[in-house]
Each structure stands twice: as structure tokens, then as C-alpha cells.
Amino acid sequence: MSYRIEGATGTWEIVVGLEVHAQVISHAKLFSGASATYGGEPNMHVSLIDAGFPGMLPVINAECVAQAVRTGLGLNATIHLESRFDRKNYFYADLPQGYQISQFAHPIVGEGKVLVELSDGTEREIGITRLHLEQDAGKSLHDQDPTRSFIDLNRAGVALMEIVSEPDIRSPEEAGAYLRKLRQILRYIGTCDGNMEEGSMRADVNVSVRKAGEPFRTRCEIKNVNSIRFVMQSIEVEAQRQVEIWEAGGTVDQETRLFDHARGETRSLRSKEDAHDYRYFPDPDLLPLVIEREWVDALRAALPELPEAKRSRLEAQYGVSRYESGVLAAEQTVADFYEQVAKASDPKLAVNWMLGDFFAALNRTGKSIEESPVNASGLSELLALIKDSTINGKIAKEVLEDMFETGESASAIVERKGLRQVTDTGAIESAIRDILAANADKLAEYKSGKDKLFGFFVGQTMKAMKGKGNPALVNELLGKILAE
Amino acid sequence: MRDMTLAAAREALAKREISAVELVDHHISTIEKLDGDINAFITTTPDQARLAAKAADEQLAKGEGGLLCGIPLGVKDLFCTDGTRTTAGSNILRHFVPPYESTVTANLLKQDAVFLGKLNLDEFAMGSTNLTSAFGSVTNPWKRAGDDKKLVPGGSSGGSAAAVASGMVLGATGTDTGGSIRQPASFCGITGVKPTYGRCSRFGTIAFASSLDQAGPMARTLEDCALMLEAMAGFDPKDSTSVDLAVPRYVDALERGVKGLKVGIPEEYRSEDLPAEIQALWEQGIAWLRDAGAETVKVSLPHTKYGLPTYYIAALAEASSNLARYDGVRFGERVPADSLDMMYEATRHAGFGEEVRRRILMGTYVLSSGYYDAYYLRAQKIRTLIQRDFLSAFEKVDVLLTPTAPSAAFAHDEKPTDPVQVYLNDVFTVPASLAGVPALSLPAGLDSKGLPLGLQLIGRYFEEETLFAAGRVMEKAAGFTHRPALFAGSAA
Amino acid sequence: MSLDTRTVRRIAKLARIGLDDQEAEGLRQELDGILGWVEQLNEVDITDVPPMIGTGLAKPRLRVDVVTDGGKREAVLSNAPDRADAFFTVPKVVE
Ligand SMILES: [Mg+2]
Ligand SMILES: [Zn+2]
């Protein structure tokens, strides 16, 4: 499992920490009453507070605080009942106030941890250093005009949670698994939609390399990487770059870098002379943020079941495997769907069908579970038909396909197409006898010891019965007749 | 009409002895006569004022109207006024027209006050002379006996103080960060109140130093200030530092008297540098209060001498950050340039005057990497000690009495060239600002050259009423009826 | 400590305030004077003294999460020194 880079001077280990910016789900912005909705006409979701007009003052949005606390609880982290907003001072075109209001010295959430699972089934714990609230900046558009950049402040002031991990990550795969797990938790709790394409989750990736047993070496920060795949790629190429520098006798400079995925390389974003001096100090427009223990407890009590707890429960309650619980609990909607089907039909049958034909059909039609033309009760009905022997499994696959196409119920399709399983022993026996008569040569071979032909007779019988014969009865009667 | 207080005008309006239109017209013509010499106004709004006066008269005729119905006021040009240019006395906001109204001015408009225009100030309220405005300096309406030199009105609310003193308005809004209401009130022979921090909303008022800025009234008398403060003050959910506390009727406190009141005389405010006349006036003030039944007690505020440097670090650090938004992008003036950073640098160099640039640099320095602890954090800790000084003094006494400023108004060309010497003007006013406690200045007498001198009363948090009561005793005893050389009608 | 002009330039750069050579030296002297004057604060014993954050009189307050603002683009853009339709503009930023 361990990820190593073999260099000329020896084996290198990589050390990675992630700072994830997650956009908080809320109606209004962190410090103003403007809409926090993504998109919209340029500069439409902007209050004079967001635009930093003279005399405008921030007031904290309670829901954004609640979302940060819920997330902290989901990360098994310490909640700080008193936290504070500081100003991070710097000039930039899309930073209207000339400072970002952020929690620097006293974040609302302290240390926590996240359990990640790797492809080989092993699990690792990644430490969370802190989670703090801050406001987003606006957006600069650089390709609209030959001499000017355009500024849209719709995002300016939207609440972000910055979630900082410990430098506990040791491979690109772990980084990917951590991000997927983090996104899963955020989506479960409903505090961030985790949509990296729309920028509602972005990662700053801190990478360094070292030889076994060494203390940390200098790290570089790769800014604003916007997909899990790019995070994994950027770690790979950045670690490789650093190894090459060290091995050539150079030193890695602590700097901010950019990942260019088209070229598959990272490059320096700003020179050292430009090093920022953010002049943090407590925002005098805001009081310290004080929350009550009881409020935190109420938020905790109202939290939904989290991924790990849900997996354990699914395993205990329905007897699904560890692997199956992982797939089912990936999304709450999938787990909910499964539980409805499992309760209405049979848990084992339900998991086999969902992870098999049902997901395959969704994949084929390019639909999410929310958009599925077959809902939980529809699938349950189909499985019930299997369970009570109305149809057999093979016919059921055909019925499911039909359900996806027509949206009709399983029983309607079975009736329309006459797919009911034949359990009349007389009809089955007569079908068997017809097949044996038509294949006298094969029957002779069977009798002389070629046992394998049993399956051939079953297949031929089923075919003659258009697949509707009850497979158990066909087997049983065929055995009896052959033994005559 | 030309020597009427705000309170007297209210009564005359209510009795329909005068109309609001007459009252406003009189003040507009006074502005036309005097402001060429004084330069208290950056912007006048006579047409709007006449319309508002007409509306006020209609209300008054029906026996209706708010607390300040038909009263002509001036607004320090630091309060944003919807649709009326608001400059902060700076080139960078020379053409800025806010699409919003500050809470304090909105509160005054709710009480049907009439605004005559926007009053001059030190640029971004940074100064105590009013010589740093991009719209020209303000001249104090007072003159030294036998001397025609132009004197400073004090600052930063110097335009407000000069406009009130000369009778161009019946009252004006001011803001006080380290003495900017009290010191110009003292220099111009009027009354000014800096309420408790959090009493008046800061929403829509251009920030200098957020943790210190407080709006307050400036007018001829305590009664006038009490009426204005009642209208200006109040809880504002849009300002997180605003305090949710009912606003009393301050006028009801005026005649409470001082019997049994304990008045503290801070030892540390005595100094050998203090001019004898000011020392004598201070003694006079003590005697007035004692004669009226107060007990005077010596108290110690041991950290007083650290007030000024503490103030400058805290205020300038905040200012350097508050003024970062003036970058030529969303509002204000821009100096075009080829790159973003060159545009910022050119815009901010041209847009800000010398003193503002100096203060921004100073504030940036004390927050910069490696200096935060040594300067900013240390200053905030000393602020705690200064606050504790006041809290323990107020365990023993109800109010404190001090001089307002260490000098009377000085001439434009007598301003020291050393910035530190200029900062010393605020030595008596800054400690109350640092602690956030309320304070007022009232005119107590004239110096030997005929210039007004003020005394300062400092009170407990939210006990402005006690200040009004104690101040009223002194106001009566002082009987300050002197009027400046430039006064409504007299300069014709 | 005494301030040098390099520091003055660095600070001016941080504050995005343009400086010419003459100004840099003048400001160096003035800032140096002010810093010398505030040096007296080092006399004060601040052991175990917390920094003052507000007066402690206002109660921490949170806003309810409802959209009450925005949708006034013309007001937001009305003072812009340069605009392009619905956008503010700055000199082109090369990233
Ligand atoms: Mg970061
Ligand atoms: Zn951040």
C-alpha cells in the first residue's frame, strides 16, 4: 500500500496536507443579506456590504455558524464556544474590502479526524487541524477585453469553511480517498454540495518529500485545485519535481504553485519578493463569536446518521458485507433506496439486485438514483415476484429492462408479456419428454455417462418453455425422468 | 431669530411663531453670508432643505411632526447621505454619491430634521485642526482680541463646530474617535457630546477607527445636544457593536442637579505644561459643582500618560485596514495605470492627502509581520489597563471633570510641524475614547485673548444622563453667552 | 529601533501607496519620530493583561439566514470609475 518514489539517492516518502475550501449551503451570505446562490447575472447577488462601500458593516449569519458547527461535529472535532473573526489584509481586484474576514487565531472548530478507506480495504485515520469560517472573494474575468479584467462580486462574501488537515496523507490515493470521504460527510450533513466543477469545493495541496525517519522538509502549496483527479495528479508531479531538486543537490523553496493539468506540471505562482504580509488583527466591526453549549448539543442531536454509523448499521441490520455497505452508504439516497427495498422484499436479494442489474441499468441510461424511472417500491415489487416464484431471476432481468424503458410496473409487464413462471408439473414433464425425444442421440450419450448433458437438457427445456419454467422444478423433474 | 437655540426654535415652531421655511431660509442666508469666510460646508443642499421645511410646516400645522421637526441641521461629511455627495473631506471620494443613508442621519430624518448640507472635516476624520481637508481648511468663527489671524476650529468635526458657533445651523452631527467632537466644541465655544461606544450606530458612517468611532451631537447648549442625541441614538441590528438598550429622554435629566454627586478630579490630568488660564478654569468648574452640592474627590487614572501613544497605534492600525477599500475600483476616484498594482498606488497616492497617507503607513507598519505583538497587541492590552482605570475610578465617583483641550484655538500657521506635537491636542480626550465611556465638552469661559475654553465631563457607560445633569449645573454657572466674531447677521 | 527607507518602501508597497524618493525620506523621519514616541509603552507591565476587544457592552448577535439584500446592480455600480456593462473593471490582470 505504501507509496514511494525511488530516487537515485534512495527511497522517498511524500507528506501531504490539504486545505479544503467548502462553500457553505445557506440562503444568504456570511455577513450580508445578499443571496448566496451560485451563478446569476453578474453583480446581481451583491449588497453594498459585499462591495465594501464606505460605512458598510458585517453582521454574522447564524445558519453559516450552525453549518460550521454541524460539519465540525461530523468530523469528530472539538467545537470552540468562543471564536473570533480576524481581518486578513491584502489587495486584490476581486477583494472589495481590501481584507478578507476570516478566523485566523481562533477558529470555531478545532482538532478532529476522518477515517478513509483505501482500495485494498485498509483504513487510515487522517487528522483534522481546524475548520474555520471565512468569506469568499469575487471573480475576475480575464478574457473579456484586451486591456481590462472584469470583476463580478456575486461570490464575494459567500461563506466558506476552510478545513485544514494534518500532514497525515502519504499517497495520492490517500488524498483522493480523504477528499471523497470529506465530500461524503459534507453532503450527508447538508453543509456543502461538494460540487467541485462549480467550485463549491476547492483544495490547496501542501506537498513535501522526505526520506524515511526524517523530519519534514520544505513544502510547497499548490493553490486552488478543482478536482479530485487533479489533486492526485498534482501531488504526483510535485513530489517528483521536489525529489529531482533534492537529488540534484538543490533546495526546495517554500512557495505557492499552480497545477497546470494540460501540461501535467506545477509552476511557481508568485515570487518570494512578493511574499504576503497579511497583517491579521481582530475585526473591530465584529464581536467575538460566542455560542452556547446547549445550542451545539441541539445541533448534534439533529445531525443525520453519518456514513460510518450507517455502514455499521446496514451490516448489522441487513447482513450486507463491508464492501456492500460501502457502496450503499456512498450516498444517503442510495442507502435510503436500499432500505426501502430491503424492508419490502428481501435484504439479500435487494443488495444483489441493486449493486447488479439495477445500477447497471442506471449506468446504461445515464441516470442518477433520484432520476431513476424505477423507484424503490417498483423494484421491491419485482423482487417480490421473484421471491414468490411468480417469475424466475432470468425473466426478472428482462422485466427490469422493460420497466426502465416503459415505466410500467413489474406485474403489469409480467401479465402483458405472459411471463408468469410455469409450475404445472404436467406441462414441464411433457416439455422435458418432447426434448428427450427430439434428442435421442444426446440421451444415449448421457446414459453412457456424459453427465454434463444434464445442463443441455435443462437449457433446451427452458428454451422450449420460453424461459418461464420454474428452474427448480425443471431440474427436479428432469432428474426423475432421466433416472427412469 | 439670529440667536436662537435649537430648543427655543422648536418651541417657536410648535407655537407657530415662526415657520420652518422662515427658519431654514434664515439659516441658508446666513450660510451665504458667512461660509465664504468660514468654509464649514463642503456641500450645501438648500433646495432639498426648503422642500423639507415645507413638509415640516405642513406637519407642524397639524400639530404633528417628530422631535426635530423643521430644525435646520448640518451633517458632518463622514455620514453617508442617500443621493447627496459624501466626501470624508478626501479627494478620493470627491464625487462619491452614496445610494444609502447612514443610520444616524436616517434617525434624524425620521424626526423630521432638515439638513442644510455636508460639513467640512479633517480628511477621513484624521486630525484635530481641520487643516487636512481636501476641500480647504475651516476657519474658526472666533478671533483673538486685536488680532485678525485665522484660527483653526479644531478637528476633526471642525466644520460642524464652526457651523454651529457661527449660527449657520442650530445643531450638527459630529463623530469622535479620540476627541473629534469635544476638542472642536471647546475651540469654537459650543457643546459636544461623545456618547458611550455603541450608543449611536456606525452603519453608514465612513470608518476611521472602528473600535473608537462614535457619532454624537454638537450644538449651542446641553439641552440642544440632549434633544439631538435622543434622535440620533438607538440600537441598530446592522451594526454588530451597537448596544440594545432603550434610549432615555435625555432632556428629562437636565435639571436633576448634582446634590450628593461625587465628582472625580483625575490627578494625572494636571501638568506643569497646562496653561494657567485652563488650570484656573478647571478650578472654577470644580467650585461650580461643589457650590451646587456635589462632592469633589481626587482620583487617580494611573495609565493616562499612555493614552495618546496607545490611541495612535490602535486607531492607525484599524484605519490602515479600513481605508484599504479606497482602491479606485468600485467607487471613488481612479488614476488610470497599466497594471493593477500601479493603478492602486497611483490612485491612493493622488487620492489621499499627506496626513492620511502618513497614518496609513504607520498603521500598516504596526500590524506588519514581526511588529504586531510589539505594537498592536501591546496597545490593546494597555487599553484594557486604561479601561480598568476608569472602571475603578467610577467605583468611587459618578463623573470626572477635566479640561477638554490643553490650549485654546491656535492660528492656521501656528500648527506644529512635528506630527507628535499635533497629536498632543487630544491628550485629555483620548482616554475616554479608548475606554468607550461617554464624555462631553461644554464652553466654560474665555481666555485672556477672548477665545473660548471648554471643560470635559466623563461618565460611566450609558450614564449620559448624569453628564447632562452635571453639565447643566456648570452651564448655568458659566452663563456663557459670548458670541464669535463671525456670527449670524453680524458679518453683513 | 530606527526605521530605514527600505522599510518605508516595503510598508508603502504593502499599503499600495505610491512614494517618490523625497517622500520616502520625509516619511522615514516622521514615522521614526512617532515610533520613538510610542516606545514609552514598553514601560508598562502587561503581564496577564488581556487585550481589549470592544467594551464588553454589546451582546454577541447573529442574523437569521434570509435573503434581504442584493438585486440592486445599478446602485452597486453607480459610483464605479470605470465599468463594462454589468462589471467593474481593473487594468488587465495576468495570472
Ligand atoms: Mg490556504
Ligand atoms: Zn481560506
mmCIF file of N, CA and C in Angstrom, chain B residues 302-307 309-310 374 378-379 382 385, chain C residues 36-47:
data_model
loop_
_atom_site.group_PDB
_atom_site.id
_atom_site.type_symbol
_atom_site.label_atom_id
_atom_site.label_comp_id
_atom_site.label_asym_id
_atom_site.label_seq_id
_atom_site.Cartn_x
_atom_site.Cartn_y
_atom_site.Cartn_z
ATOM 1 N N PRO B 302 -4.033 55.953 36.611
ATOM 2 C CA PRO B 302 -2.570 55.846 36.504
ATOM 3 C C PRO B 302 -2.023 55.703 35.076
ATOM 4 N N HIS B 303 -2.816 55.169 34.152
ATOM 5 C CA HIS B 303 -2.264 54.941 32.810
ATOM 6 C C HIS B 303 -2.545 56.066 31.827
ATOM 7 N N THR B 304 -2.995 57.212 32.353
ATOM 8 C CA THR B 304 -3.363 58.329 31.495
ATOM 9 C C THR B 304 -2.261 58.701 30.507
ATOM 10 N N LYS B 305 -1.023 58.725 30.980
ATOM 11 C CA LYS B 305 0.042 59.213 30.107
ATOM 12 C C LYS B 305 0.293 58.301 28.904
ATOM 13 N N TYR B 306 -0.191 57.059 29.004
ATOM 14 C CA TYR B 306 -0.007 56.139 27.881
ATOM 15 C C TYR B 306 -1.163 56.195 26.878
ATOM 16 N N GLY B 307 -2.156 57.011 27.232
ATOM 17 C CA GLY B 307 -3.346 57.085 26.375
ATOM 18 C C GLY B 307 -3.039 57.449 24.941
ATOM 19 N N PRO B 309 -0.146 57.526 22.934
ATOM 20 C CA PRO B 309 0.520 56.552 22.059
ATOM 21 C C PRO B 309 -0.304 55.277 21.843
ATOM 22 N N THR B 310 -1.034 54.854 22.881
ATOM 23 C CA THR B 310 -1.902 53.687 22.730
ATOM 24 C C THR B 310 -2.967 53.962 21.674
ATOM 25 N N ALA B 374 4.495 43.638 19.343
ATOM 26 C CA ALA B 374 5.195 44.745 19.996
ATOM 27 C C ALA B 374 4.347 46.006 20.009
ATOM 28 N N ARG B 378 0.240 45.001 22.208
ATOM 29 C CA ARG B 378 0.609 45.714 23.432
ATOM 30 C C ARG B 378 -0.359 46.884 23.670
ATOM 31 N N ALA B 379 -0.653 47.618 22.604
ATOM 32 C CA ALA B 379 -1.561 48.764 22.747
ATOM 33 C C ALA B 379 -2.941 48.308 23.213
ATOM 34 N N ILE B 382 -2.761 47.631 26.863
ATOM 35 C CA ILE B 382 -2.725 48.864 27.664
ATOM 36 C C ILE B 382 -4.108 49.520 27.657
ATOM 37 N N LEU B 385 -5.905 48.268 30.458
ATOM 38 C CA LEU B 385 -5.498 48.918 31.714
ATOM 39 C C LEU B 385 -6.150 50.295 31.845
ATOM 40 N N GLY C 36 9.456 56.455 17.918
ATOM 41 C CA GLY C 36 10.246 56.768 19.107
ATOM 42 C C GLY C 36 9.344 57.185 20.256
ATOM 43 N N TRP C 37 8.329 57.951 19.898
ATOM 44 C CA TRP C 37 7.396 58.447 20.905
ATOM 45 C C TRP C 37 6.557 57.327 21.505
ATOM 46 N N VAL C 38 6.115 56.363 20.683
ATOM 47 C CA VAL C 38 5.287 55.282 21.238
ATOM 48 C C VAL C 38 6.112 54.258 22.012
ATOM 49 N N GLU C 39 7.425 54.347 21.862
ATOM 50 C CA GLU C 39 8.353 53.466 22.582
ATOM 51 C C GLU C 39 8.055 53.445 24.085
ATOM 52 N N GLN C 40 7.534 54.581 24.625
ATOM 53 C CA GLN C 40 7.262 54.679 26.064
ATOM 54 C C GLN C 40 6.291 53.599 26.542
ATOM 55 N N LEU C 41 5.533 53.015 25.622
ATOM 56 C CA LEU C 41 4.588 51.973 26.034
ATOM 57 C C LEU C 41 5.311 50.738 26.571
ATOM 58 N N ASN C 42 6.582 50.612 26.234
ATOM 59 C CA ASN C 42 7.341 49.457 26.720
ATOM 60 C C ASN C 42 7.535 49.482 28.230
ATOM 61 N N GLU C 43 7.317 50.664 28.826
ATOM 62 C CA GLU C 43 7.444 50.768 30.293
ATOM 63 C C GLU C 43 6.326 50.017 31.014
ATOM 64 N N VAL C 44 5.200 49.823 30.324
ATOM 65 C CA VAL C 44 4.017 49.315 31.014
ATOM 66 C C VAL C 44 4.096 47.806 31.175
ATOM 67 N N ASP C 45 3.800 47.340 32.389
ATOM 68 C CA ASP C 45 3.783 45.909 32.643
ATOM 69 C C ASP C 45 2.442 45.350 32.161
ATOM 70 N N ILE C 46 2.502 44.524 31.141
ATOM 71 C CA ILE C 46 1.257 43.990 30.575
ATOM 72 C C ILE C 46 1.108 42.490 30.838
ATOM 73 N N THR C 47 1.884 42.003 31.799
ATOM 74 C CA THR C 47 1.796 40.579 32.140
ATOM 75 C C THR C 47 0.359 40.228 32.524
#
